[in-house]
PDB file of C-alpha atoms in Angstrom:
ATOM      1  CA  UNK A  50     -56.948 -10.813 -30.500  1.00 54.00           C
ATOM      2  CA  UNK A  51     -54.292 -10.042 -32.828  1.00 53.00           C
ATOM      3  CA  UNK A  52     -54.039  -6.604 -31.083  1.00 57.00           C
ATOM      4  CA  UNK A  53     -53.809  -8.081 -27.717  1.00 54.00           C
ATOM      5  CA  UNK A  54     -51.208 -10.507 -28.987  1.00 47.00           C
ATOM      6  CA  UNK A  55     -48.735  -7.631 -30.122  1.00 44.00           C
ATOM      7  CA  UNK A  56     -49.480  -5.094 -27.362  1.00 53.00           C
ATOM      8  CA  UNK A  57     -48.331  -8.416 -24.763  1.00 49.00           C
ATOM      9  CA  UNK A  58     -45.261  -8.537 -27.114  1.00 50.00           C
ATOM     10  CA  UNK A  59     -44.336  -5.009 -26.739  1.00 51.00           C
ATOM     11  CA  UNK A  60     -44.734  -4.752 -23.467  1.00 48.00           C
ATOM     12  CA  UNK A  61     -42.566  -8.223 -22.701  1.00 51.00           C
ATOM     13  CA  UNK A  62     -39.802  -6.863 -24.951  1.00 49.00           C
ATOM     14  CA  UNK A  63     -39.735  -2.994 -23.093  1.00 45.00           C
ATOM     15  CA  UNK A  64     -39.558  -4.902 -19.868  1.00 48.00           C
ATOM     16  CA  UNK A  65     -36.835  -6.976 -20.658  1.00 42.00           C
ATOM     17  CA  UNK A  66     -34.692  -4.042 -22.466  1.00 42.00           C
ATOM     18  CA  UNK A  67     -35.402  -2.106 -19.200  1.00 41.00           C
ATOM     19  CA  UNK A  68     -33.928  -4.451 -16.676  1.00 41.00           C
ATOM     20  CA  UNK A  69     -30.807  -4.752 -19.126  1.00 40.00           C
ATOM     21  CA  UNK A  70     -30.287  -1.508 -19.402  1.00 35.00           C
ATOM     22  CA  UNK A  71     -31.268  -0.287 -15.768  1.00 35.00           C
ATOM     23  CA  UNK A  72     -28.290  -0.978 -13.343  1.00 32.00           C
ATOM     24  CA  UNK A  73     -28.396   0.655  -9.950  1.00 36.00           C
ATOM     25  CA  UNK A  74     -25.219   2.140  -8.868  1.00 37.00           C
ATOM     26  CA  UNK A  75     -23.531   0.710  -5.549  1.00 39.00           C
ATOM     27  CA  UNK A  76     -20.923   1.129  -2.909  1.00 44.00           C
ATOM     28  CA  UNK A  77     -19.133  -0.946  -0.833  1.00 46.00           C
ATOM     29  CA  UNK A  78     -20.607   0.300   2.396  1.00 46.00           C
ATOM     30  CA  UNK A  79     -24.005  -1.142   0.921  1.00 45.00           C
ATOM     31  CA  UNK A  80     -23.642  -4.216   1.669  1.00 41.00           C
ATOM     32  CA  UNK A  81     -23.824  -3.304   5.311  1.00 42.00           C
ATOM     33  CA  UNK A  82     -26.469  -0.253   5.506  1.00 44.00           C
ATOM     34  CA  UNK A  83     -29.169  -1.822   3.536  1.00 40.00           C
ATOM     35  CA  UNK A  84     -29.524   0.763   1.644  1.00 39.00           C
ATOM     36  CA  UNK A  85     -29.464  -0.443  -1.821  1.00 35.00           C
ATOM     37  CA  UNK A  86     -31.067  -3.158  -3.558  1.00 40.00           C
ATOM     38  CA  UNK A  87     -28.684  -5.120  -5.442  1.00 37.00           C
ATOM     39  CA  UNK A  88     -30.423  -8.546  -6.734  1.00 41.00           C
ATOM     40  CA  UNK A  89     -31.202  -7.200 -10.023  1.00 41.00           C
ATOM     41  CA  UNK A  90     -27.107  -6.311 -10.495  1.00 37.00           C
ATOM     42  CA  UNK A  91     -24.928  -8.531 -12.685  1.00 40.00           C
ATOM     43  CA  UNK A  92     -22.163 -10.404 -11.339  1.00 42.00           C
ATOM     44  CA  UNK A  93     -19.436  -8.907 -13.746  1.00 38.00           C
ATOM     45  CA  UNK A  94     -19.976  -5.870 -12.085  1.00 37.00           C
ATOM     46  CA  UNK A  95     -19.163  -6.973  -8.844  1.00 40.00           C
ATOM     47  CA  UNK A  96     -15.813  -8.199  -9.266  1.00 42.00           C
ATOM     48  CA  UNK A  97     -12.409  -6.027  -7.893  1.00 41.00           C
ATOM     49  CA  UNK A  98     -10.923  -3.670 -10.089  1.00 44.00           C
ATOM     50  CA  UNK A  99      -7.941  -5.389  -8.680  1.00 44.00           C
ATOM     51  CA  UNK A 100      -8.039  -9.033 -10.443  1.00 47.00           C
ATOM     52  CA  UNK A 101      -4.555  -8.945 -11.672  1.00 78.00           C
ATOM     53  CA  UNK A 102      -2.664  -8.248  -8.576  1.00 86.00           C
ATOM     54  CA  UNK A 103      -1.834 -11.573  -6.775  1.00 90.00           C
ATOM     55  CA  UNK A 104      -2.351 -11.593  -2.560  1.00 92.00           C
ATOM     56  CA  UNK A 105       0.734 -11.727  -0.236  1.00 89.00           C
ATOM     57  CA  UNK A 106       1.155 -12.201   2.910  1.00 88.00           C
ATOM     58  CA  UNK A 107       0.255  -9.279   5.066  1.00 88.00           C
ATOM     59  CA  UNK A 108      -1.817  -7.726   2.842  1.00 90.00           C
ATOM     60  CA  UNK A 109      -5.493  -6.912   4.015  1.00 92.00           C
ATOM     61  CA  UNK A 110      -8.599  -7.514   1.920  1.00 94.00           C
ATOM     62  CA  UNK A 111     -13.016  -7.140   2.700  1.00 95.00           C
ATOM     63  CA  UNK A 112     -14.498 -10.347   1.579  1.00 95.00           C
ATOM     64  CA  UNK A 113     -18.596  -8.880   0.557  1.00 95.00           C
ATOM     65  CA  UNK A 114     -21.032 -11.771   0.146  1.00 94.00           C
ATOM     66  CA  UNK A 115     -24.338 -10.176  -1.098  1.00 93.00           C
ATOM     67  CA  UNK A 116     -27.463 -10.370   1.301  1.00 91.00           C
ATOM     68  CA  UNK A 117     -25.589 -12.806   3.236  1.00 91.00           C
ATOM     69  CA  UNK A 118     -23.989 -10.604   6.303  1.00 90.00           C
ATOM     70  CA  UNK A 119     -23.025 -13.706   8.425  1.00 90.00           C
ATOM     71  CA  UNK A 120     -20.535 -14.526   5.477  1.00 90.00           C
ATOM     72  CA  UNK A 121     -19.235 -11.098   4.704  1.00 93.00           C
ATOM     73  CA  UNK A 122     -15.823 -10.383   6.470  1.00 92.00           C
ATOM     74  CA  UNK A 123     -14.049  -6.711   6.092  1.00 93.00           C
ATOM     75  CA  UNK A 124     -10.174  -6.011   7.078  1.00 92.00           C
ATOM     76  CA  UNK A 125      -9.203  -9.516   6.790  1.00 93.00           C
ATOM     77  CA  UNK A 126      -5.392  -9.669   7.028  1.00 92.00           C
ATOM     78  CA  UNK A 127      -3.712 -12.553   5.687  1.00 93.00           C
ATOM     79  CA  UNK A 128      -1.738 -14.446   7.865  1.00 92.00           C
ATOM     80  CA  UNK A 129       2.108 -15.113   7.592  1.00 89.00           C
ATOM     81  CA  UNK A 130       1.240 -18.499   6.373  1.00 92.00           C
ATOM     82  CA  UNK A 131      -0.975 -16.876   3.866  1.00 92.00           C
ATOM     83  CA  UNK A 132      -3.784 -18.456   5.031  1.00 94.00           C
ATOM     84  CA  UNK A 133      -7.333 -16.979   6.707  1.00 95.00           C
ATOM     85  CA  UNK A 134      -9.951 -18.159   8.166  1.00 92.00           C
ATOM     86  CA  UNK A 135     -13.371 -18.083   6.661  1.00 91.00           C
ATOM     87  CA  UNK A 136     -17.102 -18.437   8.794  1.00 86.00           C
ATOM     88  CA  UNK A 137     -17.778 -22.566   7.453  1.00 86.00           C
ATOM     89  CA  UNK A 138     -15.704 -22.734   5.238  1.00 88.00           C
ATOM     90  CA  UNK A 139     -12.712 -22.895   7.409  1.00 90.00           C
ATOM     91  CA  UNK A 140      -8.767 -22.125   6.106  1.00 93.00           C
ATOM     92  CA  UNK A 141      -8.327 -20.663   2.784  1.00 93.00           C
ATOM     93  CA  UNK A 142      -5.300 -20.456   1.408  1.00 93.00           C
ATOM     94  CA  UNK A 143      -4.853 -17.414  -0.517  1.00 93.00           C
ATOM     95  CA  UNK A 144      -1.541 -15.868  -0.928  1.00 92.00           C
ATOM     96  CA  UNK A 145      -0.399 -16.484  -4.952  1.00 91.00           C
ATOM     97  CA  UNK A 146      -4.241 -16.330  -5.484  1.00 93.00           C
ATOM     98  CA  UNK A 147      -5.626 -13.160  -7.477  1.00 93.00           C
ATOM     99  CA  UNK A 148      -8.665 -11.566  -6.432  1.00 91.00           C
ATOM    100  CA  UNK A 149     -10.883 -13.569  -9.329  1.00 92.00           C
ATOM    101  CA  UNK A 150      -9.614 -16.735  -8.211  1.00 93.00           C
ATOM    102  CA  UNK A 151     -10.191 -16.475  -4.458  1.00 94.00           C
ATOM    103  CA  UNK A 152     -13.867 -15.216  -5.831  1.00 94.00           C
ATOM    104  CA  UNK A 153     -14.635 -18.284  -7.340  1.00 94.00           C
ATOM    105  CA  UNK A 154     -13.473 -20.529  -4.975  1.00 94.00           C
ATOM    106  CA  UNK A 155     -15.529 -19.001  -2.214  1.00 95.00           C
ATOM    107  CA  UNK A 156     -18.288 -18.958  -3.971  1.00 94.00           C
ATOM    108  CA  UNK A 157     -18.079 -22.702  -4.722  1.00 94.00           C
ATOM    109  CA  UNK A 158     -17.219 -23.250  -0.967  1.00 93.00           C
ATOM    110  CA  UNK A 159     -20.617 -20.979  -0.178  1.00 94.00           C
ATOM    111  CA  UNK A 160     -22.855 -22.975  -2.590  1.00 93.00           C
ATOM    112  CA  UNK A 161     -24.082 -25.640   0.228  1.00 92.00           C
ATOM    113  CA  UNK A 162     -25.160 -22.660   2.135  1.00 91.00           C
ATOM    114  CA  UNK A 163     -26.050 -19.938  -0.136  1.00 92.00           C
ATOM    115  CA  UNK A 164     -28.116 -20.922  -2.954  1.00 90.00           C
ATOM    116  CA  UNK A 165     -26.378 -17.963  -5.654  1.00 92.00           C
ATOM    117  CA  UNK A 166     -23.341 -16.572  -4.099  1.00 93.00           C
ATOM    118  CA  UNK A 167     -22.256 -13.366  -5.307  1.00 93.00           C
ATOM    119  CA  UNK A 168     -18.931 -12.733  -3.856  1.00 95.00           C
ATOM    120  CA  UNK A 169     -17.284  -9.390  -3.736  1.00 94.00           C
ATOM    121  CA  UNK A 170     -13.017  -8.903  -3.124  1.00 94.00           C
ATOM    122  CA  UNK A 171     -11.816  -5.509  -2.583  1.00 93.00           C
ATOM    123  CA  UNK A 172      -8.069  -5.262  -1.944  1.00 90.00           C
ATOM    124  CA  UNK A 173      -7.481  -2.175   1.375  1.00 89.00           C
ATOM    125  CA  UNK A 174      -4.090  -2.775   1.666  1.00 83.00           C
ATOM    126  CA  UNK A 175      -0.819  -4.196   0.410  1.00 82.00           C
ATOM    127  CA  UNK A 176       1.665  -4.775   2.752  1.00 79.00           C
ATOM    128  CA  UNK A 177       5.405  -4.795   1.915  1.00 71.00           C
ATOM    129  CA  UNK A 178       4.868  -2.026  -0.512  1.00 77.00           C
ATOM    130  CA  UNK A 179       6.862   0.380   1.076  1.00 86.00           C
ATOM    131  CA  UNK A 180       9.518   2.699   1.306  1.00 92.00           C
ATOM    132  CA  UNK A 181      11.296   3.458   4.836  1.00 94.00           C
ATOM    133  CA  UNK A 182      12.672   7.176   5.250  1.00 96.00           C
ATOM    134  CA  UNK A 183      14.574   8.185   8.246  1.00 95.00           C
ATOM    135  CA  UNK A 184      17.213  10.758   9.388  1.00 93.00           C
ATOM    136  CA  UNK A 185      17.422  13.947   8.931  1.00 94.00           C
ATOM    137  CA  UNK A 186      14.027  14.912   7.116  1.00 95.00           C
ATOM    138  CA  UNK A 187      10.908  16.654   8.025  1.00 96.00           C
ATOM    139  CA  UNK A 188       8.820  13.623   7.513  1.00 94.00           C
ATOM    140  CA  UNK A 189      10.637  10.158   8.790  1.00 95.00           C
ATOM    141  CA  UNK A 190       8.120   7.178   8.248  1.00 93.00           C
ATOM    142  CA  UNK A 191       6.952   4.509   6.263  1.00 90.00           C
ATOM    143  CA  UNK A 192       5.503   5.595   2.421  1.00 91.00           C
ATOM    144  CA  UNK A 193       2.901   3.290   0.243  1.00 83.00           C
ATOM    145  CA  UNK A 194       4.990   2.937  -2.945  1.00 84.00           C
ATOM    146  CA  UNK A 195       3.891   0.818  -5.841  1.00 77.00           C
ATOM    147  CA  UNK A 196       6.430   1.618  -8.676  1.00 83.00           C
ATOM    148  CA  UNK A 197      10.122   2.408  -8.362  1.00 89.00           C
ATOM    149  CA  UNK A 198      10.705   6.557  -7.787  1.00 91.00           C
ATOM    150  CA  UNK A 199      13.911   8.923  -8.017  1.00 91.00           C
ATOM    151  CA  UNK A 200      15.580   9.598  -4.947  1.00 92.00           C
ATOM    152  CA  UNK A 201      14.733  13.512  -5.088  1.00 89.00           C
ATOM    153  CA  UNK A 202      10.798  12.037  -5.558  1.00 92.00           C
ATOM    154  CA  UNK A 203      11.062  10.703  -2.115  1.00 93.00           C
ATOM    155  CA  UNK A 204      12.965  13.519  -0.644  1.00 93.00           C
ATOM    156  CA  UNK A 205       9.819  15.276  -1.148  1.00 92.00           C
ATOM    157  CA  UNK A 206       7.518  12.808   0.541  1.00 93.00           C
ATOM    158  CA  UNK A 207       9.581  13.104   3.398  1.00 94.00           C
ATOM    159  CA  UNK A 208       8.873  16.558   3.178  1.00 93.00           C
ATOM    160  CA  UNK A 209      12.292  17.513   2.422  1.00 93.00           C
ATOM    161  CA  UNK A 210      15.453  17.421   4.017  1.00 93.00           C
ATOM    162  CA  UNK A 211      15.552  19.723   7.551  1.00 93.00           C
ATOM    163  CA  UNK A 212      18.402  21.722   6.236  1.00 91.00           C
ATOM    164  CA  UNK A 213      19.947  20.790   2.875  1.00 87.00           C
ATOM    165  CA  UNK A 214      22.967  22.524   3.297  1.00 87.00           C
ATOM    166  CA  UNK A 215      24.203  20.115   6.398  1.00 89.00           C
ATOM    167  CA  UNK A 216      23.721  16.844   4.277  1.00 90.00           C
ATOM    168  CA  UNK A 217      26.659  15.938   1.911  1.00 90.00           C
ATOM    169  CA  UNK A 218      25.400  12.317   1.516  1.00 92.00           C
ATOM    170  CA  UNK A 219      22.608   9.912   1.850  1.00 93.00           C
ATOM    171  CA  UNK A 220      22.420   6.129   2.394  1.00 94.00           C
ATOM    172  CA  UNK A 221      20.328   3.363   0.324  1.00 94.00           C
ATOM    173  CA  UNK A 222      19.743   0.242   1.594  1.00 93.00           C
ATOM    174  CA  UNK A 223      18.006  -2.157  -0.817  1.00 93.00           C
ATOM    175  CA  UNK A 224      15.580  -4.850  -0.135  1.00 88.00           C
ATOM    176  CA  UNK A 225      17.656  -6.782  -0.450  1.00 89.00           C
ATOM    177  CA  UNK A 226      20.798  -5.756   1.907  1.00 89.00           C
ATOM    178  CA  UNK A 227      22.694  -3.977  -1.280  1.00 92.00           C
ATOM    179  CA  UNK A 228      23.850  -0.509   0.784  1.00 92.00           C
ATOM    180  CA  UNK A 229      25.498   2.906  -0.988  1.00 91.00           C
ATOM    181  CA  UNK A 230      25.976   5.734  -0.631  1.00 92.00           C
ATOM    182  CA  UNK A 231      24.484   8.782  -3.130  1.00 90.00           C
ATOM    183  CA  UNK A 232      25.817  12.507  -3.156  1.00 88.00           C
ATOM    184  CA  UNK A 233      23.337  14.723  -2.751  1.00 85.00           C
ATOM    185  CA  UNK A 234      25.114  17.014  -5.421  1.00 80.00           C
ATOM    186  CA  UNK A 235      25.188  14.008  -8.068  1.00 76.00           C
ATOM    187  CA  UNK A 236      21.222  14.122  -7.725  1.00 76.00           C
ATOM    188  CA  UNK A 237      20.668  17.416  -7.720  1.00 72.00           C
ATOM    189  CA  UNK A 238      23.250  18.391 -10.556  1.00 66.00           C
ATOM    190  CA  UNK A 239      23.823  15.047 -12.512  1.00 60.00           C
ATOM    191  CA  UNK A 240      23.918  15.222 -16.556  1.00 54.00           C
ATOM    192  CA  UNK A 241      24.864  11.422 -17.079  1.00 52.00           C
ATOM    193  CA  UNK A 242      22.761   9.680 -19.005  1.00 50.00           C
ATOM    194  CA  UNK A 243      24.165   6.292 -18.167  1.00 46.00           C
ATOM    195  CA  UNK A 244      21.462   3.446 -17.458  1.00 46.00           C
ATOM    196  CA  UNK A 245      22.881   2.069 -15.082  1.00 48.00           C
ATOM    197  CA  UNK A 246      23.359   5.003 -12.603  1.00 52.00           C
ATOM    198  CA  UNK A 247      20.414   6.357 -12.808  1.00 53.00           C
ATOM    199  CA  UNK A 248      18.788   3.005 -11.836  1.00 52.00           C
ATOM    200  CA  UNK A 249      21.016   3.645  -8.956  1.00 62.00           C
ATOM    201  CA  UNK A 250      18.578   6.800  -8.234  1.00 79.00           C
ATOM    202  CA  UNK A 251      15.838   4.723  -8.234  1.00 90.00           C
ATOM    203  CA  UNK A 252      14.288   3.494  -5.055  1.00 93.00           C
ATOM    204  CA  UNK A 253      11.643   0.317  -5.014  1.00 90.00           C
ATOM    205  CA  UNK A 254       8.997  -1.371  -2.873  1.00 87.00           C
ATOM    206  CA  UNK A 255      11.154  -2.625   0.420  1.00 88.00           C
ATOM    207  CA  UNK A 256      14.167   0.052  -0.046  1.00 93.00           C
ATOM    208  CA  UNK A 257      15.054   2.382   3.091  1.00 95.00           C
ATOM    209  CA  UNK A 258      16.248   5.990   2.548  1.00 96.00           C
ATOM    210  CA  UNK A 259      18.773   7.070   5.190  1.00 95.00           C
ATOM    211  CA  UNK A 260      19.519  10.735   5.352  1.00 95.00           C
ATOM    212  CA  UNK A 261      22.347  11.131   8.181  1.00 93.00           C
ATOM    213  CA  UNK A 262      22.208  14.032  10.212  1.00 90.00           C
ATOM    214  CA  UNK A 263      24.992  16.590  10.019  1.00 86.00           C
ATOM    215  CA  UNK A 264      27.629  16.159  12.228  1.00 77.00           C
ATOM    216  CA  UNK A 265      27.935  18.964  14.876  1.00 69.00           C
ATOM    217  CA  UNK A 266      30.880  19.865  17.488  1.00 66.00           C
ATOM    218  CA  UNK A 267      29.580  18.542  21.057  1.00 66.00           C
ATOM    219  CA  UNK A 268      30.222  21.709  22.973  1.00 66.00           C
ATOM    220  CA  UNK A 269      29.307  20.146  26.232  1.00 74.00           C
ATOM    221  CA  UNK A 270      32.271  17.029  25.711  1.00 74.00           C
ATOM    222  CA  UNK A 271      34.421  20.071  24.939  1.00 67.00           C
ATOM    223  CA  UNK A 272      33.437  21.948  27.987  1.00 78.00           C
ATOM    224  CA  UNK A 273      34.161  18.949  29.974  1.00 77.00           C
ATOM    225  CA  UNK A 274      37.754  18.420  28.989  1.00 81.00           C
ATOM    226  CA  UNK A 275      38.293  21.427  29.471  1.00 80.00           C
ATOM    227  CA  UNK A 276      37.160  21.668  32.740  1.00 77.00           C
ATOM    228  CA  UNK A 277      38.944  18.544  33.399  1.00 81.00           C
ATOM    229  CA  UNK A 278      42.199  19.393  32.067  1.00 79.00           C
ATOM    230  CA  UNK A 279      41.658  23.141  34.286  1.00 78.00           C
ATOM    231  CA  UNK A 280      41.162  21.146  37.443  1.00 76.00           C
ATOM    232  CA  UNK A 281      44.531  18.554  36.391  1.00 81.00           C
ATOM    233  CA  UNK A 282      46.727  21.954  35.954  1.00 78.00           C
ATOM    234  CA  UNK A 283      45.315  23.477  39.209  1.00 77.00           C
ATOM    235  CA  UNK A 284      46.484  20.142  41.285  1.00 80.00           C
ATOM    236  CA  UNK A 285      49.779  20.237  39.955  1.00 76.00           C
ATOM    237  CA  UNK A 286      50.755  23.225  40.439  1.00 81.00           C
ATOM    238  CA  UNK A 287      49.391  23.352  43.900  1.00 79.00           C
ATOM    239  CA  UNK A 288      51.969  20.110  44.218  1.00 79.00           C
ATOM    240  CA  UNK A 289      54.557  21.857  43.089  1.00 70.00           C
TER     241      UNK A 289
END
């Protein structure tokens, strides 16, 4: 008996320590294929990567709720009034919310439906994080940008400038309506250490990069007046 007893007890105690330490790996896309089992997974390991960053408006997020695919919602964009709307549950407002936060109240809003909700956030994109570049470059568009970079930094995401040599000047307009103008040979040959101007050189989230194009003699307006002025000489002296 006493054998029995302590071969039960081993056994318990290997199956426990297994189902600890045994933790199938997932993806995202799981939750739609099928293709994993995840009931045995814990639900620290479900939650975003992402919990610090607080939702704005605009930015898009994939709302997982596991084994539950009438609740799950990808690419939901947050409305200007940073609301969206939610199967049963209705309006959520969730701008100012992190990604933890919105977790647990969705998961208390699912408990009348689901009996354990296990609620995954993933954050796909963040709007209003970006850098406009126009003008003269190879690359004009908008650029992700999530921490303040040198001017020269986003030269080269633009893919540089279509011919440096043209371009005296560029044009920064901050977020919020400040406008200067740089040198292009302060940036490429500057030695001053001040703070404050090479904060200057810094562009942030919401700034626009304006490289003018160079300016270049309109041959056609030129041919014109002349032509014009041709055809006023030709009248008078066939007056006189």
């Amino acid at each position: 008996m006493r054998i029995i007893l302590v071969t039960l007890l081993f056994l318990t105690t290997f199956s426990v320590f297994a189902q600890q330490t045994y933790i199938p790996r997932m993806a995202k896309d799981d939750f739609f294929n099928g293709e994993t089992d995840l009931s045995n997974i814990p639900d620290s390991l479900l939650v975003s990567t992402e919990d610090e960053y607080i939702l704005r408006k605009g930015d898009r997020i994939s709302i997982y709720v596991m084994d539950h695919l009438e609740f799950s919602k990808p690419q939901i964009m947050i409305l200007p009034d940073g609301s969206i709307e939610y199967p049963l549950i209705g309006t959520l407002r969730v701008a100012g919310l992190n990604s933890a936060q919105l977790r647990a109240i969705i998961e208390e809003r699912l408990r009348p439906y689901v009996t354990i909700p296990i609620v995954t956030i993933y954050i796909e994109k963040i709007f209003g994080e970006k850098l406009n570049i126009i003008g003269y470059v190879n690359g004009p568009g908008e650029y992700q940008l999530y921490e303040p970079i040198r001017i020269t930094d986003a030269i080269a995401m633009a893919k540089g400038i279509i011919n440096i040599r043209e371009v005296k000047t560029i044009r920064v307009i901050r977020k919020d309506g400040d406008v200067f103008n740089v040198s292009l040979k302060h940036i490429w040959f500057n030695d001053d250490d001040e703070t404050n101007y090479r904060e200057n050189l810094l562009l942030n989230p919401g700034d626009t990069l304006i490289v003018p194009p160079p300016r270049r003699f309109n041959w056609r307006m030129y041919t014109a007046i002349i032509a014009t002025l041709s055809l006023i000489l030709q009248i008078y002296i066939a007056t006189n």
